[in-house]
Tab-separated table of C-alpha atoms and ligand atoms in Angstrom:
chain	number	residue	atom	x	y	z
B	1	MET	CA	-0.062	-0.037	0.056
B	2	GLU	CA	1.241	3.477	-0.844
B	3	VAL	CA	1.752	5.301	2.555
B	4	ASN	CA	0.703	8.795	3.065
B	5	SER	CA	3.502	11.237	2.973
B	6	CYS	CA	2.278	13.028	6.146
B	7	LEU	CA	1.882	9.702	8.103
B	8	ASP	CA	4.346	8.339	10.430
B	9	ILE	CA	3.548	4.506	11.554
B	10	ALA	CA	5.690	3.828	14.710
B	11	PRO	CA	8.345	1.033	13.760
B	12	GLU	CA	6.455	-1.595	16.063
B	13	VAL	CA	3.150	-0.931	14.506
B	14	LYS	CA	4.761	-1.120	11.039
B	15	GLU	CA	6.289	-4.367	11.646
B	16	ALA	CA	3.192	-5.947	13.130
B	17	LEU	CA	1.140	-4.622	10.003
B	18	ASP	CA	3.721	-5.953	7.780
B	19	GLN	CA	3.615	-9.251	9.309
B	20	GLY	CA	-0.285	-9.291	9.360
B	21	ARG	CA	-0.316	-9.303	13.039
B	22	PRO	CA	-3.457	-7.546	14.724
B	23	VAL	CA	-3.282	-4.004	15.614
B	24	VAL	CA	-5.936	-1.735	17.379
B	25	ALA	CA	-6.138	1.958	17.060
B	26	LEU	CA	-6.987	4.352	19.841
B	27	GLU	CA	-8.006	7.949	19.733
B	28	SER	CA	-6.386	10.891	21.553
B	29	THR	CA	-9.398	13.310	22.096
B	30	ILE	CA	-10.418	11.304	24.812
B	31	ILE	CA	-7.035	11.915	26.414
B	32	SER	CA	-6.899	15.572	25.771
B	33	HIS	CA	-10.496	16.645	26.100
B	34	GLY	CA	-12.257	13.562	27.437
B	35	MET	CA	-10.801	13.148	30.808
B	36	PRO	CA	-8.461	15.439	33.316
B	37	TYR	CA	-4.773	15.046	33.773
B	38	PRO	CA	-3.448	12.674	35.113
B	39	GLN	CA	-6.229	10.001	34.947
B	40	ASN	CA	-6.234	10.803	31.247
B	41	VAL	CA	-2.625	9.805	30.649
B	42	GLU	CA	-2.928	6.638	33.074
B	43	THR	CA	-6.040	5.657	31.203
B	44	ALA	CA	-4.413	5.848	28.027
B	45	LEU	CA	-1.370	3.600	29.086
B	46	MET	CA	-3.946	1.047	30.751
B	47	VAL	CA	-5.830	0.978	27.676
B	48	GLU	CA	-2.834	-0.025	25.796
B	49	ASP	CA	-1.882	-2.732	28.374
B	50	VAL	CA	-5.373	-4.229	27.999
B	51	ILE	CA	-4.562	-4.553	24.377
B	52	ARG	CA	-1.010	-5.942	24.771
B	53	LYS	CA	-2.263	-8.561	27.292
B	54	GLU	CA	-4.348	-10.017	24.477
B	55	GLY	CA	-1.269	-10.273	22.441
B	56	VAL	CA	-2.413	-7.374	20.024
B	57	LEU	CA	-0.548	-4.117	19.636
B	58	PRO	CA	-2.096	-0.821	20.513
B	59	ALA	CA	-1.619	2.284	18.266
B	60	THR	CA	-2.606	5.636	19.756
B	61	ILE	CA	-3.191	8.011	17.192
B	62	ALA	CA	-2.690	11.932	17.326
B	63	ILE	CA	-1.016	14.660	15.073
B	64	ILE	CA	2.194	15.878	16.364
B	65	GLY	CA	4.062	18.819	14.895
B	66	GLY	CA	2.163	18.346	11.932
B	67	ARG	CA	2.682	14.749	11.383
B	68	LEU	CA	-0.056	12.139	11.449
B	69	LYS	CA	1.199	9.516	13.888
B	70	ALA	CA	-0.050	5.940	14.156
B	71	GLY	CA	1.314	4.686	17.490
B	72	LEU	CA	2.622	6.954	20.171
B	73	SER	CA	5.348	6.562	22.685
B	74	LYS	CA	4.768	6.959	26.385
B	75	ASP	CA	6.409	10.270	26.238
B	76	GLU	CA	3.978	11.415	23.306
B	77	ILE	CA	1.086	10.268	25.342
B	78	GLU	CA	2.073	12.151	28.386
B	79	TYR	CA	2.787	15.247	26.314
B	80	VAL	CA	-0.903	15.250	24.815
B	81	GLY	CA	-2.336	14.236	28.097
B	82	LYS	CA	-0.596	17.137	29.814
B	83	LYS	CA	-1.203	19.603	27.187
B	84	GLY	CA	-4.810	18.796	27.561
B	85	THR	CA	-7.235	21.042	25.598
B	86	ALA	CA	-4.790	23.245	24.745
B	87	VAL	CA	-4.018	20.735	21.859
B	88	THR	CA	-6.489	21.331	18.953
B	89	LYS	CA	-9.635	18.931	19.002
B	90	ALA	CA	-9.002	17.738	15.310
B	91	SER	CA	-11.769	16.843	13.076
B	92	ARG	CA	-11.906	15.946	9.457
B	93	ARG	CA	-12.116	19.761	8.458
B	94	ASP	CA	-8.955	20.436	10.786
B	95	ILE	CA	-6.334	18.125	9.552
B	96	ALA	CA	-4.908	19.760	6.617
B	97	TYR	CA	-4.370	23.178	8.541
B	98	LEU	CA	-2.813	21.262	11.416
B	99	VAL	CA	-0.449	19.666	8.882
B	100	ALA	CA	0.152	22.761	6.992
B	101	LYS	CA	0.962	24.691	10.031
B	102	GLY	CA	3.114	21.834	11.614
B	103	MET	CA	0.635	22.044	14.614
B	104	ASP	CA	-0.444	19.218	17.150
B	105	GLY	CA	-3.897	17.740	17.189
B	106	ALA	CA	-5.971	15.545	19.228
B	107	THR	CA	-7.746	13.048	16.962
B	108	THR	CA	-11.623	12.386	17.511
B	109	VAL	CA	-13.283	9.263	16.178
B	110	THR	CA	-13.273	10.827	12.821
B	111	THR	CA	-9.628	11.614	12.655
B	112	THR	CA	-8.625	8.358	14.150
B	113	MET	CA	-10.849	6.392	11.862
B	114	MET	CA	-9.182	8.230	8.794
B	115	ILE	CA	-5.550	7.901	10.162
B	116	ALA	CA	-5.926	4.134	11.045
B	117	HIS	CA	-7.193	3.564	7.479
B	118	MET	CA	-4.426	5.182	5.913
B	119	ALA	CA	-2.202	3.276	8.039
B	120	GLY	CA	-3.902	-0.090	7.242
B	121	ILE	CA	-5.589	-0.495	10.868
B	122	SER	CA	-9.014	-1.929	10.776
B	123	PHE	CA	-9.999	-2.125	14.322
B	124	PHE	CA	-10.462	0.762	16.764
B	125	ALA	CA	-11.565	1.192	20.297
B	126	THR	CA	-13.019	4.163	22.040
B	127	GLY	CA	-15.260	5.254	24.934
B	128	GLY	CA	-18.392	6.642	22.997
B	129	ILE	CA	-18.790	8.065	19.678
B	130	GLY	CA	-20.330	11.475	18.695
B	131	GLY	CA	-23.744	11.520	17.581
B	132	VAL	CA	-26.863	13.610	16.620
B	133	HIS	CA	-27.355	15.890	19.554
B	134	ARG	CA	-30.443	16.571	21.221
B	135	GLY	CA	-32.262	19.783	19.623
B	136	ALA	CA	-30.222	19.056	16.275
B	137	GLU	CA	-33.365	19.769	14.324
B	138	THR	CA	-32.501	23.520	15.045
B	139	THR	CA	-28.734	23.441	15.985
B	140	MET	CA	-27.835	20.987	12.916
B	141	ASP	CA	-25.163	19.869	15.576
B	142	ILE	CA	-24.517	16.217	14.207
B	143	SER	CA	-21.017	14.788	14.904
B	144	ALA	CA	-18.562	14.110	11.741
B	145	ASP	CA	-18.098	10.899	13.454
B	146	LEU	CA	-21.273	9.582	12.048
B	147	ARG	CA	-20.424	10.804	8.249
B	148	GLU	CA	-16.833	9.106	8.745
B	149	LEU	CA	-18.642	5.875	9.823
B	150	ALA	CA	-20.465	5.976	6.680
B	151	SER	CA	-17.418	6.488	4.410
B	152	THR	CA	-14.448	4.850	5.937
B	153	PRO	CA	-13.937	0.968	6.470
B	154	VAL	CA	-12.857	0.896	10.126
B	155	CYS	CA	-14.591	-1.410	12.762
B	156	VAL	CA	-15.227	1.013	15.890
B	157	VAL	CA	-15.945	-0.499	19.239
B	158	CYS	CA	-17.718	1.861	21.471
B	159	ALA	CA	-20.101	1.758	24.496
B	160	GLY	CA	-22.913	3.218	22.596
B	161	ALA	CA	-23.335	6.989	22.582
B	162	LYS	CA	-24.044	9.098	25.520
B	163	ALA	CA	-27.475	10.045	26.629
B	164	ILE	CA	-26.140	13.736	26.161
B	165	LEU	CA	-27.162	12.828	22.505
B	166	ASP	CA	-30.297	12.103	20.845
B	167	LEU	CA	-29.765	8.245	20.417
B	168	ARG	CA	-32.837	7.622	18.429
B	169	LEU	CA	-31.615	10.239	15.801
B	170	THR	CA	-28.427	9.013	15.995
B	171	LEU	CA	-29.486	5.490	15.123
B	172	GLU	CA	-31.644	7.003	12.167
B	173	TYR	CA	-28.569	8.778	10.846
B	174	LEU	CA	-26.274	5.490	10.888
B	175	GLU	CA	-29.273	3.674	9.220
B	176	THR	CA	-29.581	6.170	6.408
B	177	HIS	CA	-25.973	6.101	5.792
B	178	GLY	CA	-25.738	2.191	5.610
B	179	VAL	CA	-23.681	1.743	9.110
B	180	PRO	CA	-24.685	-1.456	10.978
B	181	VAL	CA	-25.103	-1.107	14.655
B	182	ILE	CA	-23.972	-4.402	16.494
B	183	GLY	CA	-24.802	-5.237	20.063
B	184	PHE	CA	-22.009	-7.172	21.504
B	185	ARG	CA	-23.906	-9.563	23.597
B	186	THR	CA	-26.868	-7.478	23.904
B	187	ASP	CA	-30.116	-6.512	21.876
B	188	GLU	CA	-30.252	-3.164	23.155
B	189	LEU	CA	-27.985	0.007	22.250
B	190	PRO	CA	-26.093	0.644	25.124
B	191	ALA	CA	-25.838	4.451	26.389
B	192	PHE	CA	-22.089	4.842	27.644
B	193	TYR	CA	-22.648	5.247	31.415
B	194	SER	CA	-25.433	2.795	31.282
B	195	ARG	CA	-26.365	-0.297	29.896
B	196	HIS	CA	-29.825	0.652	28.578
B	197	SER	CA	-31.548	2.967	26.161
B	198	GLY	CA	-34.702	1.418	25.332
B	199	LEU	CA	-33.661	1.412	21.646
B	200	SER	CA	-32.584	-1.738	19.538
B	201	VAL	CA	-29.276	-2.442	17.919
B	202	ASP	CA	-29.495	-3.890	14.271
B	203	PHE	CA	-27.842	-7.120	14.964
B	204	ARG	CA	-26.655	-8.988	18.108
B	205	VAL	CA	-23.390	-11.015	18.102
B	206	ASP	CA	-22.072	-13.090	20.973
B	207	SER	CA	-18.409	-13.441	20.158
B	208	GLU	CA	-15.516	-11.686	18.725
B	209	GLU	CA	-15.301	-14.095	15.977
B	210	GLU	CA	-18.664	-13.098	14.758
B	211	ILE	CA	-17.325	-9.389	14.729
B	212	ALA	CA	-14.417	-10.565	12.434
B	213	ASP	CA	-16.747	-12.384	10.192
B	214	LEU	CA	-18.992	-9.559	9.828
B	215	PHE	CA	-15.898	-7.155	9.047
B	216	LEU	CA	-14.549	-9.703	6.522
B	217	ALA	CA	-17.780	-10.021	4.728
B	218	ARG	CA	-18.102	-6.058	4.324
B	219	LYS	CA	-14.589	-6.380	2.819
B	220	ALA	CA	-15.766	-9.231	0.617
B	221	LEU	CA	-18.481	-7.322	-0.666
B	222	GLY	CA	-16.625	-4.289	-1.155
B	223	LEU	CA	-18.643	-1.990	1.004
B	224	SER	CA	-17.008	1.160	1.766
B	225	GLY	CA	-18.069	2.317	4.997
B	226	GLY	CA	-17.380	1.346	8.843
B	227	MET	CA	-19.175	-0.498	11.282
B	228	LEU	CA	-20.090	0.156	14.849
B	229	VAL	CA	-19.861	-2.416	17.803
B	230	THR	CA	-21.495	-1.177	20.843
B	231	ASN	CA	-20.458	-2.896	23.944
B	232	PRO	CA	-22.239	-2.239	27.203
B	233	ILE	CA	-20.355	-0.806	30.190
B	234	PRO	CA	-19.737	-3.952	32.780
B	235	GLU	CA	-22.753	-4.343	35.121
B	236	GLU	CA	-20.469	-3.285	38.198
B	237	TYR	CA	-19.517	-0.032	36.890
B	238	ALA	CA	-22.999	0.862	35.386
B	239	MET	CA	-24.597	4.065	36.504
B	240	ASP	CA	-28.388	3.218	35.883
B	241	GLY	CA	-30.394	4.929	38.561
B	242	THR	CA	-27.546	6.836	40.011
B	243	GLY	CA	-28.624	10.161	39.099
B	244	ILE	CA	-26.697	10.271	36.011
B	245	ASP	CA	-29.898	11.257	33.813
B	246	GLN	CA	-30.294	14.310	36.059
B	247	ALA	CA	-26.677	15.205	35.873
B	248	ILE	CA	-26.898	15.061	32.126
B	249	GLU	CA	-30.093	17.183	31.969
B	250	ASP	CA	-28.213	19.797	34.378
B	251	ALA	CA	-25.223	19.786	32.021
B	252	LEU	CA	-27.122	20.289	28.884
B	253	ARG	CA	-29.180	23.104	30.534
B	254	GLU	CA	-25.836	24.898	31.409
B	255	ALA	CA	-24.420	24.424	28.094
B	256	GLU	CA	-27.502	26.047	26.654
B	257	GLU	CA	-27.356	28.883	29.147
B	258	LYS	CA	-23.660	29.380	28.608
B	259	ASN	CA	-24.207	29.221	24.578
B	260	ILE	CA	-21.698	26.518	24.332
B	261	HIS	CA	-21.583	25.307	20.601
B	262	GLY	CA	-19.753	23.614	18.149
B	263	LYS	CA	-16.712	21.354	18.971
B	264	GLU	CA	-16.766	22.858	22.418
B	265	THR	CA	-20.118	20.974	23.189
B	266	THR	CA	-18.919	17.349	23.917
B	267	PRO	CA	-15.865	18.254	26.198
B	268	PHE	CA	-18.012	20.874	27.902
B	269	LEU	CA	-20.819	18.071	28.628
B	270	LEU	CA	-18.476	15.496	29.648
B	271	GLU	CA	-16.614	17.640	32.360
B	272	LYS	CA	-19.912	18.878	33.490
B	273	VAL	CA	-21.343	15.348	34.149
B	274	ARG	CA	-17.972	14.198	35.748
B	275	GLU	CA	-18.418	17.247	38.112
B	276	LEU	CA	-22.111	16.683	38.885
B	277	THR	CA	-21.466	12.911	39.627
B	278	GLY	CA	-18.540	13.647	41.994
B	279	GLY	CA	-16.275	11.803	39.529
B	280	GLU	CA	-18.189	8.660	39.473
B	281	SER	CA	-18.597	9.029	35.756
B	282	LEU	CA	-14.917	9.341	35.240
B	283	ASP	CA	-14.431	5.843	36.835
B	284	ALA	CA	-17.235	4.449	34.629
B	285	ASN	CA	-15.484	6.069	31.503
B	286	ILE	CA	-12.322	4.463	32.414
B	287	GLN	CA	-13.851	0.843	32.972
B	288	LEU	CA	-15.956	1.007	29.630
B	289	VAL	CA	-12.736	2.091	27.587
B	290	CYS	CA	-10.991	-1.056	28.967
B	291	ASN	CA	-13.897	-3.155	28.333
B	292	ASN	CA	-14.017	-1.893	24.796
B	293	ALA	CA	-10.339	-2.306	24.243
B	294	ARG	CA	-10.333	-5.984	25.010
B	295	VAL	CA	-13.134	-6.669	22.552
B	296	ALA	CA	-11.482	-4.524	19.852
B	297	ALA	CA	-8.209	-6.481	20.396
B	298	ARG	CA	-9.912	-10.026	20.416
B	299	SER	CA	-11.789	-9.053	17.363
B	300	ALA	CA	-8.655	-7.922	15.331
B	301	LYS	CA	-7.063	-11.304	16.542
B	302	ALA	CA	-9.853	-13.315	15.295
B	303	CYS	CA	-9.793	-11.402	11.926
B	304	ALA	CA	-5.974	-11.765	11.573
B	305	GLU	CA	-6.435	-15.554	12.114
B	306	LYS	CA	-9.121	-15.867	9.309
B	307	ARG	CA	-6.975	-13.931	6.792
Y	401	PSU	N1	-17.314	10.532	23.702
Y	401	PSU	C1	-16.693	10.150	24.982
Y	401	PSU	N2	-15.568	10.908	25.219
Y	401	PSU	C2	-14.810	11.683	24.238
Y	401	PSU	C3	-15.501	11.674	23.125
Y	401	PSU	C4	-16.849	11.141	22.880
Y	401	PSU	O1	-17.047	9.615	25.897
Y	401	PSU	O2	-13.657	12.246	24.484
Y	401	PSU	C5	-14.713	12.807	21.888
Y	401	PSU	C6	-14.407	11.551	20.801
Y	401	PSU	O3	-13.226	12.031	20.458
Y	401	PSU	C7	-15.584	11.752	19.676
Y	401	PSU	C8	-15.674	13.580	20.009
Y	401	PSU	O4	-15.166	11.753	18.472
Y	401	PSU	O5	-15.817	13.678	21.282
Y	401	PSU	C9	-17.192	13.781	19.196
Y	401	PSU	O6	-16.986	15.239	19.183
Y	401	PSU	P1	-18.274	16.130	18.718
Y	401	PSU	O7	-19.533	15.775	19.199
Y	401	PSU	O8	-17.772	17.465	18.455
Y	401	PSU	O9	-18.005	15.463	17.088
Y	402	MN	MN1	-20.626	18.838	17.199
């Protein structure tokens, strides 16, 4: 494959890809904008360990000094985590600017998918994807993550989309754009902090092997878009009935009062919810990311074994 001249693949990641060994991509906006320092860096390193323990190579993705990086060193993860929200949250529209200016960028689900695909990585684990925001019928706030899922052939493993979003509209958008929403050992779309949303997924699978089969079937069919695996937060960390819905409502109201919009919205809501739940939402967030990393790693491994 011709490698993009703006892309640096870490040597260890390159070697694994060349040998057909499994690799899982990880995003960096969750580090810079999704969690406070130092828990963000601790979590990023812990998630990488979860993947390594499965015998799979993690590749955390970011933009550093205008270079697209597939695979960060510990120091680079520390750098992005410490700089936090001072790093540009980089969506599709931002990356050419960051490359042209030699700047840093934290990659969202959108840009992580793009860079993973450029590097030849097919599986990606995160916490929650962006989606259609509540009130989108007037704000038109629909995350670029959904559009990217529609076009880029990467399998994204997440814990669903947060209830800060309109989950029903998010599913409608994904259906329109041909993105299958898979429930991992569930028929119900999980809602990030919660295992329940009252909405159905498109298909249920009960093993990582089935995820690999589905990914390979899409590839064999020549379908261009991605697929979304939704993996419920482990029962013991789930926040159903702990006032999480109230915290989300309060956060949404405050965002409206403060006229928060555009790319600020998601980080603002996440931080507010963390504050309002006394940090409990952060613990849940950390656990669900690890849980997703494990499923992504096993799926990547199953896929590598079939090829
Ligand atoms: N969901 C989380 N934590 C996050 C994000 C989403 O639980 O940090 C980040 C991801 O990087 C996602 C981005 O791609 O927010 C979506 O932002 P927006 O809604 O502005 O598209
Ligand atoms: Mn948005």
